[in-house]
Amino acid sequence: MKQLVVFLIFINILNATSFQEANNVHENQGALKAIPLYKKLAKQNNTKALNTLAIIFIQGDGVKKDIKRAYKLLKKSEKLHSSQAKYLLGKIYQSNKSPYYNKIKAYNSFVDSANEGYSKSQTMIGKYFLFGKLVDKDYEKALYYFKKASKQRDYSSNCYIAYMYASGSGVFPNFGRAHQFAKDQYRLGNKLCKKVWKDYNLGKYKKDDGWQIGDYNKPVK
C-alpha cells in the first residue's frame, strides 16, 4: 500500500507542469505544443499562463489571431490581480482596430497597473503626461513615472528621460545627461533614442557625472 501511494505521488509529480516548463516548450517547440500546457495552468488560475495565452492569440503565434479570446483570458487574469493583464488590456483598449477600443478604459487600465508597480505601464503613463495625450501635460508626473520604470530596468523609458533633458521639457536642459540616458538604447536601435540622439547631436556631449537630483541618481544597468 505504501509503495502504491509513493507511486501515485510520483505520477502526479510527472504530470505537474510549471509555467517555466511550459515556457521552455514554447521557446523550443513552438506555441502549438505549449498551448495545452498553458491551458492546464490557466485552469489553475496561473496568471502568467493566462497572460501568455492571451499574447499568443493577440499575436497569432502559431494560431489564428483572436482578440476576443485574448480579452476573455486577460479579464480573468485581471480579476486575479495581475498587473501585466491590466497593461495588456490597456493595449487592447488603446488600439482603434480593437472591438474593445476605449481611450478612457485604456488610460485607467494603464494607471492601475502603473500604480501597482508594473514598469511597462509606468512608461506608458509617463508618455500620457509628457505629450498631453488624453490628459493635460504634466512634466513632473511624466518624469516621476519614467523614473519608476527606469529603476526597474524598463530601458525604453530612458529614451523619454533623454528627450526631456535634451529638449528641456520640465527640466533644465542637460545634454550630457541626455547622452547618458540615450546611449545604450541608441546603440541597440531604439527608434526614439536614435531620433533624440540625432536631433540633439548628443554624441558630441560629454557625460554628466553630477547625477544627484532629488531621489534619482543615474540609469540602472
PDB file of C-alpha atoms in Angstrom:
ATOM      1  CA  MET A   1       0.000   0.000   0.000  1.00  0.00           C
ATOM      2  CA  LYS A   2       2.798   2.371   0.925  1.00  0.00           C
ATOM      3  CA  GLN A   3       4.529   1.634  -2.380  1.00  0.00           C
ATOM      4  CA  LEU A   4       1.298   2.423  -4.264  1.00  0.00           C
ATOM      5  CA  VAL A   5       0.978   5.796  -2.535  1.00  0.00           C
ATOM      6  CA  VAL A   6       4.586   6.667  -3.371  1.00  0.00           C
ATOM      7  CA  PHE A   7       3.982   5.605  -6.975  1.00  0.00           C
ATOM      8  CA  LEU A   8       0.873   7.789  -7.265  1.00  0.00           C
ATOM      9  CA  ILE A   9       2.715  10.782  -5.831  1.00  0.00           C
ATOM     10  CA  PHE A  10       5.489  10.179  -8.344  1.00  0.00           C
ATOM     11  CA  ILE A  11       2.965  10.063 -11.213  1.00  0.00           C
ATOM     12  CA  ASN A  12       1.385  13.328 -10.016  1.00  0.00           C
ATOM     13  CA  ILE A  13       4.785  14.997  -9.973  1.00  0.00           C
ATOM     14  CA  LEU A  14       5.431  13.822 -13.523  1.00  0.00           C
ATOM     15  CA  ASN A  15       2.079  15.185 -14.657  1.00  0.00           C
ATOM     16  CA  ALA A  16       2.564  18.504 -12.882  1.00  0.00           C
ATOM     17  CA  THR A  17       3.548  21.362 -15.167  1.00  0.00           C
ATOM     18  CA  SER A  18       5.203  24.555 -14.075  1.00  0.00           C
ATOM     19  CA  PHE A  19       4.999  27.776 -16.035  1.00  0.00           C
ATOM     20  CA  GLN A  20       8.733  27.580 -16.705  1.00  0.00           C
ATOM     21  CA  GLU A  21       8.328  24.110 -18.208  1.00  0.00           C
ATOM     22  CA  ALA A  22       5.506  25.314 -20.446  1.00  0.00           C
ATOM     23  CA  ASN A  23       7.570  28.332 -21.443  1.00  0.00           C
ATOM     24  CA  ASN A  24      10.542  26.117 -22.312  1.00  0.00           C
ATOM     25  CA  VAL A  25       8.315  24.039 -24.599  1.00  0.00           C
ATOM     26  CA  HIS A  26       7.037  27.269 -26.140  1.00  0.00           C
ATOM     27  CA  GLU A  27      10.549  28.536 -26.862  1.00  0.00           C
ATOM     28  CA  ASN A  28      11.938  25.237 -28.136  1.00  0.00           C
ATOM     29  CA  GLN A  29       8.962  23.603 -29.854  1.00  0.00           C
ATOM     30  CA  GLY A  30       6.603  26.477 -30.621  1.00  0.00           C
ATOM     31  CA  ALA A  31       3.301  27.829 -29.350  1.00  0.00           C
ATOM     32  CA  LEU A  32       1.137  24.959 -30.603  1.00  0.00           C
ATOM     33  CA  LYS A  33       2.976  22.464 -28.416  1.00  0.00           C
ATOM     34  CA  ALA A  34       2.862  24.786 -25.416  1.00  0.00           C
ATOM     35  CA  ILE A  35      -0.793  25.835 -25.599  1.00  0.00           C
ATOM     36  CA  PRO A  36      -2.170  22.664 -23.903  1.00  0.00           C
ATOM     37  CA  LEU A  37       0.303  23.181 -21.053  1.00  0.00           C
ATOM     38  CA  TYR A  38      -0.624  26.845 -20.680  1.00  0.00           C
ATOM     39  CA  LYS A  39      -4.326  25.912 -20.724  1.00  0.00           C
ATOM     40  CA  LYS A  40      -3.775  23.401 -17.937  1.00  0.00           C
ATOM     41  CA  LEU A  41      -2.082  26.079 -15.839  1.00  0.00           C
ATOM     42  CA  ALA A  42      -4.748  28.638 -16.749  1.00  0.00           C
ATOM     43  CA  LYS A  43      -7.409  26.364 -15.299  1.00  0.00           C
ATOM     44  CA  GLN A  44      -5.402  26.518 -12.057  1.00  0.00           C
ATOM     45  CA  ASN A  45      -5.627  30.345 -12.168  1.00  0.00           C
ATOM     46  CA  ASN A  46      -1.966  30.791 -13.111  1.00  0.00           C
ATOM     47  CA  THR A  47      -1.910  34.421 -14.266  1.00  0.00           C
ATOM     48  CA  LYS A  48       1.370  34.049 -16.182  1.00  0.00           C
ATOM     49  CA  ALA A  49      -0.182  31.267 -18.232  1.00  0.00           C
ATOM     50  CA  LEU A  50      -3.377  33.267 -18.799  1.00  0.00           C
ATOM     51  CA  ASN A  51      -1.394  36.293 -19.949  1.00  0.00           C
ATOM     52  CA  THR A  52       0.896  34.252 -22.196  1.00  0.00           C
ATOM     53  CA  LEU A  53      -2.059  32.534 -23.826  1.00  0.00           C
ATOM     54  CA  ALA A  54      -3.591  35.937 -24.425  1.00  0.00           C
ATOM     55  CA  ILE A  55      -0.386  37.192 -26.053  1.00  0.00           C
ATOM     56  CA  ILE A  56      -0.329  34.096 -28.300  1.00  0.00           C
ATOM     57  CA  PHE A  57      -3.845  34.905 -29.530  1.00  0.00           C
ATOM     58  CA  ILE A  58      -3.113  38.635 -29.862  1.00  0.00           C
ATOM     59  CA  GLN A  59      -0.016  37.991 -31.969  1.00  0.00           C
ATOM     60  CA  GLY A  60      -1.300  34.962 -33.828  1.00  0.00           C
ATOM     61  CA  ASP A  61       1.705  32.974 -32.653  1.00  0.00           C
ATOM     62  CA  GLY A  62       1.188  29.671 -34.471  1.00  0.00           C
ATOM     63  CA  VAL A  63      -2.593  30.147 -34.307  1.00  0.00           C
ATOM     64  CA  LYS A  64      -5.179  32.450 -35.830  1.00  0.00           C
ATOM     65  CA  LYS A  65      -5.348  35.865 -34.172  1.00  0.00           C
ATOM     66  CA  ASP A  66      -8.262  36.051 -31.783  1.00  0.00           C
ATOM     67  CA  ILE A  67      -8.581  39.307 -29.829  1.00  0.00           C
ATOM     68  CA  LYS A  68     -11.889  38.295 -28.263  1.00  0.00           C
ATOM     69  CA  ARG A  69     -10.374  35.130 -26.844  1.00  0.00           C
ATOM     70  CA  ALA A  70      -7.336  37.062 -25.620  1.00  0.00           C
ATOM     71  CA  TYR A  71      -9.611  39.633 -23.988  1.00  0.00           C
ATOM     72  CA  LYS A  72     -11.544  36.936 -22.131  1.00  0.00           C
ATOM     73  CA  LEU A  73      -8.309  35.407 -20.810  1.00  0.00           C
ATOM     74  CA  LEU A  74      -6.999  38.798 -19.694  1.00  0.00           C
ATOM     75  CA  LYS A  75     -10.221  39.719 -17.904  1.00  0.00           C
ATOM     76  CA  LYS A  76      -9.907  36.509 -15.900  1.00  0.00           C
ATOM     77  CA  SER A  77      -6.272  37.324 -15.123  1.00  0.00           C
ATOM     78  CA  GLU A  78      -7.214  40.896 -14.177  1.00  0.00           C
ATOM     79  CA  LYS A  79      -9.686  39.531 -11.604  1.00  0.00           C
ATOM     80  CA  LEU A  80      -6.767  37.558 -10.168  1.00  0.00           C
ATOM     81  CA  HIS A  81      -4.941  40.894  -9.660  1.00  0.00           C
ATOM     82  CA  SER A  82      -2.402  40.616 -12.483  1.00  0.00           C
ATOM     83  CA  SER A  83      -0.759  43.964 -13.237  1.00  0.00           C
ATOM     84  CA  GLN A  84       0.535  42.583 -16.525  1.00  0.00           C
ATOM     85  CA  ALA A  85      -3.028  41.676 -17.545  1.00  0.00           C
ATOM     86  CA  LYS A  86      -4.117  45.258 -16.893  1.00  0.00           C
ATOM     87  CA  TYR A  87      -1.281  46.504 -19.092  1.00  0.00           C
ATOM     88  CA  LEU A  88      -2.238  44.129 -21.910  1.00  0.00           C
ATOM     89  CA  LEU A  89      -5.899  45.110 -21.568  1.00  0.00           C
ATOM     90  CA  GLY A  90      -4.811  48.733 -21.811  1.00  0.00           C
ATOM     91  CA  LYS A  91      -3.089  47.949 -25.104  1.00  0.00           C
ATOM     92  CA  ILE A  92      -6.273  46.299 -26.403  1.00  0.00           C
ATOM     93  CA  TYR A  93      -8.424  49.263 -25.316  1.00  0.00           C
ATOM     94  CA  GLN A  94      -5.891  51.647 -26.863  1.00  0.00           C
ATOM     95  CA  SER A  95      -5.990  50.149 -30.358  1.00  0.00           C
ATOM     96  CA  ASN A  96      -8.604  51.683 -32.638  1.00  0.00           C
ATOM     97  CA  LYS A  97      -8.591  48.392 -34.562  1.00  0.00           C
ATOM     98  CA  SER A  98      -9.810  46.538 -31.494  1.00  0.00           C
ATOM     99  CA  PRO A  99     -13.503  45.749 -30.933  1.00  0.00           C
ATOM    100  CA  TYR A 100     -12.883  46.930 -27.360  1.00  0.00           C
ATOM    101  CA  TYR A 101     -11.415  50.315 -28.335  1.00  0.00           C
ATOM    102  CA  ASN A 102     -11.940  52.762 -25.487  1.00  0.00           C
ATOM    103  CA  LYS A 103      -9.393  55.508 -24.738  1.00  0.00           C
ATOM    104  CA  ILE A 104     -10.665  56.119 -21.209  1.00  0.00           C
ATOM    105  CA  LYS A 105     -10.551  52.435 -20.285  1.00  0.00           C
ATOM    106  CA  ALA A 106      -7.045  52.226 -21.767  1.00  0.00           C
ATOM    107  CA  TYR A 107      -5.779  55.079 -19.607  1.00  0.00           C
ATOM    108  CA  ASN A 108      -7.443  53.772 -16.445  1.00  0.00           C
ATOM    109  CA  SER A 109      -6.106  50.273 -17.006  1.00  0.00           C
ATOM    110  CA  PHE A 110      -2.569  51.603 -17.505  1.00  0.00           C
ATOM    111  CA  VAL A 111      -2.858  53.807 -14.400  1.00  0.00           C
ATOM    112  CA  ASP A 112      -3.994  50.917 -12.200  1.00  0.00           C
ATOM    113  CA  SER A 113      -1.172  48.739 -13.471  1.00  0.00           C
ATOM    114  CA  ALA A 114       1.430  51.513 -13.170  1.00  0.00           C
ATOM    115  CA  ASN A 115       0.467  52.295  -9.597  1.00  0.00           C
ATOM    116  CA  GLU A 116       0.823  48.603  -8.798  1.00  0.00           C
ATOM    117  CA  GLY A 117       4.438  48.873  -9.960  1.00  0.00           C
ATOM    118  CA  TYR A 118       4.298  47.393 -13.470  1.00  0.00           C
ATOM    119  CA  SER A 119       7.130  49.093 -15.351  1.00  0.00           C
ATOM    120  CA  LYS A 120       5.709  48.986 -18.893  1.00  0.00           C
ATOM    121  CA  SER A 121       2.553  50.689 -17.668  1.00  0.00           C
ATOM    122  CA  GLN A 122       4.643  53.282 -15.852  1.00  0.00           C
ATOM    123  CA  THR A 123       6.377  54.125 -19.125  1.00  0.00           C
ATOM    124  CA  MET A 124       3.018  54.288 -20.877  1.00  0.00           C
ATOM    125  CA  ILE A 125       1.531  56.669 -18.298  1.00  0.00           C
ATOM    126  CA  GLY A 126       4.677  58.790 -18.461  1.00  0.00           C
ATOM    127  CA  LYS A 127       4.005  59.213 -22.196  1.00  0.00           C
ATOM    128  CA  TYR A 128       0.428  60.319 -21.499  1.00  0.00           C
ATOM    129  CA  PHE A 129       1.673  63.119 -19.257  1.00  0.00           C
ATOM    130  CA  LEU A 130       4.682  64.036 -21.393  1.00  0.00           C
ATOM    131  CA  PHE A 131       2.729  64.546 -24.593  1.00  0.00           C
ATOM    132  CA  GLY A 132      -0.622  65.584 -23.111  1.00  0.00           C
ATOM    133  CA  LYS A 133      -2.369  62.553 -24.533  1.00  0.00           C
ATOM    134  CA  LEU A 134      -5.909  62.442 -23.118  1.00  0.00           C
ATOM    135  CA  VAL A 135      -4.678  64.315 -20.013  1.00  0.00           C
ATOM    136  CA  ASP A 136      -3.074  67.721 -19.549  1.00  0.00           C
ATOM    137  CA  LYS A 137       0.694  67.831 -19.960  1.00  0.00           C
ATOM    138  CA  ASP A 138       2.422  67.353 -16.626  1.00  0.00           C
ATOM    139  CA  TYR A 139       6.192  67.027 -16.912  1.00  0.00           C
ATOM    140  CA  GLU A 140       6.651  66.376 -13.227  1.00  0.00           C
ATOM    141  CA  LYS A 141       4.318  63.378 -13.325  1.00  0.00           C
ATOM    142  CA  ALA A 142       5.839  62.207 -16.611  1.00  0.00           C
ATOM    143  CA  LEU A 143       9.346  62.184 -15.154  1.00  0.00           C
ATOM    144  CA  TYR A 144       8.051  60.508 -11.989  1.00  0.00           C
ATOM    145  CA  TYR A 145       6.664  57.556 -13.938  1.00  0.00           C
ATOM    146  CA  PHE A 146       9.658  57.330 -16.283  1.00  0.00           C
ATOM    147  CA  LYS A 147      11.985  57.231 -13.272  1.00  0.00           C
ATOM    148  CA  LYS A 148       9.942  54.452 -11.700  1.00  0.00           C
ATOM    149  CA  ALA A 149      10.114  52.410 -14.892  1.00  0.00           C
ATOM    150  CA  SER A 150      13.807  53.132 -15.439  1.00  0.00           C
ATOM    151  CA  LYS A 151      14.697  51.911 -11.967  1.00  0.00           C
ATOM    152  CA  GLN A 152      13.013  48.618 -12.858  1.00  0.00           C
ATOM    153  CA  ARG A 153      15.158  48.334 -15.995  1.00  0.00           C
ATOM    154  CA  ASP A 154      12.458  49.214 -18.489  1.00  0.00           C
ATOM    155  CA  TYR A 155      15.105  50.806 -20.630  1.00  0.00           C
ATOM    156  CA  SER A 156      12.713  52.278 -23.192  1.00  0.00           C
ATOM    157  CA  SER A 157      11.774  54.820 -20.508  1.00  0.00           C
ATOM    158  CA  ASN A 158      15.355  56.112 -20.603  1.00  0.00           C
ATOM    159  CA  CYS A 159      14.745  57.402 -24.130  1.00  0.00           C
ATOM    160  CA  TYR A 160      11.905  59.574 -22.849  1.00  0.00           C
ATOM    161  CA  ILE A 161      14.041  60.824 -19.977  1.00  0.00           C
ATOM    162  CA  ALA A 162      16.776  61.606 -22.517  1.00  0.00           C
ATOM    163  CA  TYR A 163      14.258  63.532 -24.610  1.00  0.00           C
ATOM    164  CA  MET A 164      13.120  65.543 -21.592  1.00  0.00           C
ATOM    165  CA  TYR A 165      16.695  66.530 -20.692  1.00  0.00           C
ATOM    166  CA  ALA A 166      17.627  67.277 -24.300  1.00  0.00           C
ATOM    167  CA  SER A 167      14.512  69.352 -25.022  1.00  0.00           C
ATOM    168  CA  GLY A 168      14.253  70.980 -21.594  1.00  0.00           C
ATOM    169  CA  SER A 169      10.743  69.602 -21.136  1.00  0.00           C
ATOM    170  CA  GLY A 170      10.007  70.224 -17.471  1.00  0.00           C
ATOM    171  CA  VAL A 171      13.695  70.100 -16.527  1.00  0.00           C
ATOM    172  CA  PHE A 172      16.721  72.297 -17.108  1.00  0.00           C
ATOM    173  CA  PRO A 173      18.352  71.224 -20.407  1.00  0.00           C
ATOM    174  CA  ASN A 174      21.295  68.922 -19.787  1.00  0.00           C
ATOM    175  CA  PHE A 175      22.734  67.350 -22.929  1.00  0.00           C
ATOM    176  CA  GLY A 176      25.352  65.339 -21.060  1.00  0.00           C
ATOM    177  CA  ARG A 177      22.624  63.718 -19.015  1.00  0.00           C
ATOM    178  CA  ALA A 178      20.509  63.161 -22.112  1.00  0.00           C
ATOM    179  CA  HIS A 179      23.565  61.491 -23.685  1.00  0.00           C
ATOM    180  CA  GLN A 180      23.865  59.084 -20.760  1.00  0.00           C
ATOM    181  CA  PHE A 181      20.214  58.105 -20.784  1.00  0.00           C
ATOM    182  CA  ALA A 182      20.048  57.646 -24.546  1.00  0.00           C
ATOM    183  CA  LYS A 183      23.354  55.987 -25.427  1.00  0.00           C
ATOM    184  CA  ASP A 184      22.673  52.304 -24.659  1.00  0.00           C
ATOM    185  CA  GLN A 185      19.257  52.195 -26.313  1.00  0.00           C
ATOM    186  CA  TYR A 186      20.616  54.281 -29.201  1.00  0.00           C
ATOM    187  CA  ARG A 187      23.237  51.594 -29.815  1.00  0.00           C
ATOM    188  CA  LEU A 188      20.541  48.910 -29.618  1.00  0.00           C
ATOM    189  CA  GLY A 189      18.465  50.673 -32.257  1.00  0.00           C
ATOM    190  CA  ASN A 190      15.601  52.112 -30.206  1.00  0.00           C
ATOM    191  CA  LYS A 191      13.835  54.447 -32.638  1.00  0.00           C
ATOM    192  CA  LEU A 192      13.137  57.210 -30.131  1.00  0.00           C
ATOM    193  CA  CYS A 193      16.668  57.173 -28.736  1.00  0.00           C
ATOM    194  CA  LYS A 194      18.070  57.272 -32.281  1.00  0.00           C
ATOM    195  CA  LYS A 195      15.870  60.269 -33.092  1.00  0.00           C
ATOM    196  CA  VAL A 196      16.779  62.144 -29.890  1.00  0.00           C
ATOM    197  CA  TRP A 197      20.471  61.349 -30.422  1.00  0.00           C
ATOM    198  CA  LYS A 198      20.352  62.708 -33.972  1.00  0.00           C
ATOM    199  CA  ASP A 199      18.048  65.694 -33.363  1.00  0.00           C
ATOM    200  CA  TYR A 200      20.124  66.996 -30.451  1.00  0.00           C
ATOM    201  CA  ASN A 201      23.517  65.762 -31.676  1.00  0.00           C
ATOM    202  CA  LEU A 202      24.082  64.044 -28.329  1.00  0.00           C
ATOM    203  CA  GLY A 203      27.228  62.264 -29.475  1.00  0.00           C
ATOM    204  CA  LYS A 204      29.276  65.434 -29.117  1.00  0.00           C
ATOM    205  CA  TYR A 205      28.416  65.995 -25.447  1.00  0.00           C
ATOM    206  CA  LYS A 206      30.411  64.611 -22.556  1.00  0.00           C
ATOM    207  CA  LYS A 207      28.637  62.503 -19.998  1.00  0.00           C
ATOM    208  CA  ASP A 208      27.301  64.225 -16.917  1.00  0.00           C
ATOM    209  CA  ASP A 209      28.723  62.853 -13.670  1.00  0.00           C
ATOM    210  CA  GLY A 210      26.704  65.168 -11.416  1.00  0.00           C
ATOM    211  CA  TRP A 211      23.832  62.767 -11.042  1.00  0.00           C
ATOM    212  CA  GLN A 212      22.316  63.645  -7.712  1.00  0.00           C
ATOM    213  CA  ILE A 213      18.905  65.168  -8.392  1.00  0.00           C
ATOM    214  CA  GLY A 214      16.385  64.660  -5.628  1.00  0.00           C
ATOM    215  CA  ASP A 215      15.793  60.928  -5.307  1.00  0.00           C
ATOM    216  CA  TYR A 216      17.281  59.998  -8.678  1.00  0.00           C
ATOM    217  CA  ASN A 217      20.868  59.140  -9.480  1.00  0.00           C
ATOM    218  CA  LYS A 218      21.659  57.609 -12.875  1.00  0.00           C
ATOM    219  CA  PRO A 219      20.466  54.963 -15.338  1.00  0.00           C
ATOM    220  CA  VAL A 220      20.294  51.484 -13.850  1.00  0.00           C
ATOM    221  CA  LYS A 221      22.492  48.930 -15.601  1.00  0.00           C
TER     222      LYS A 221
END
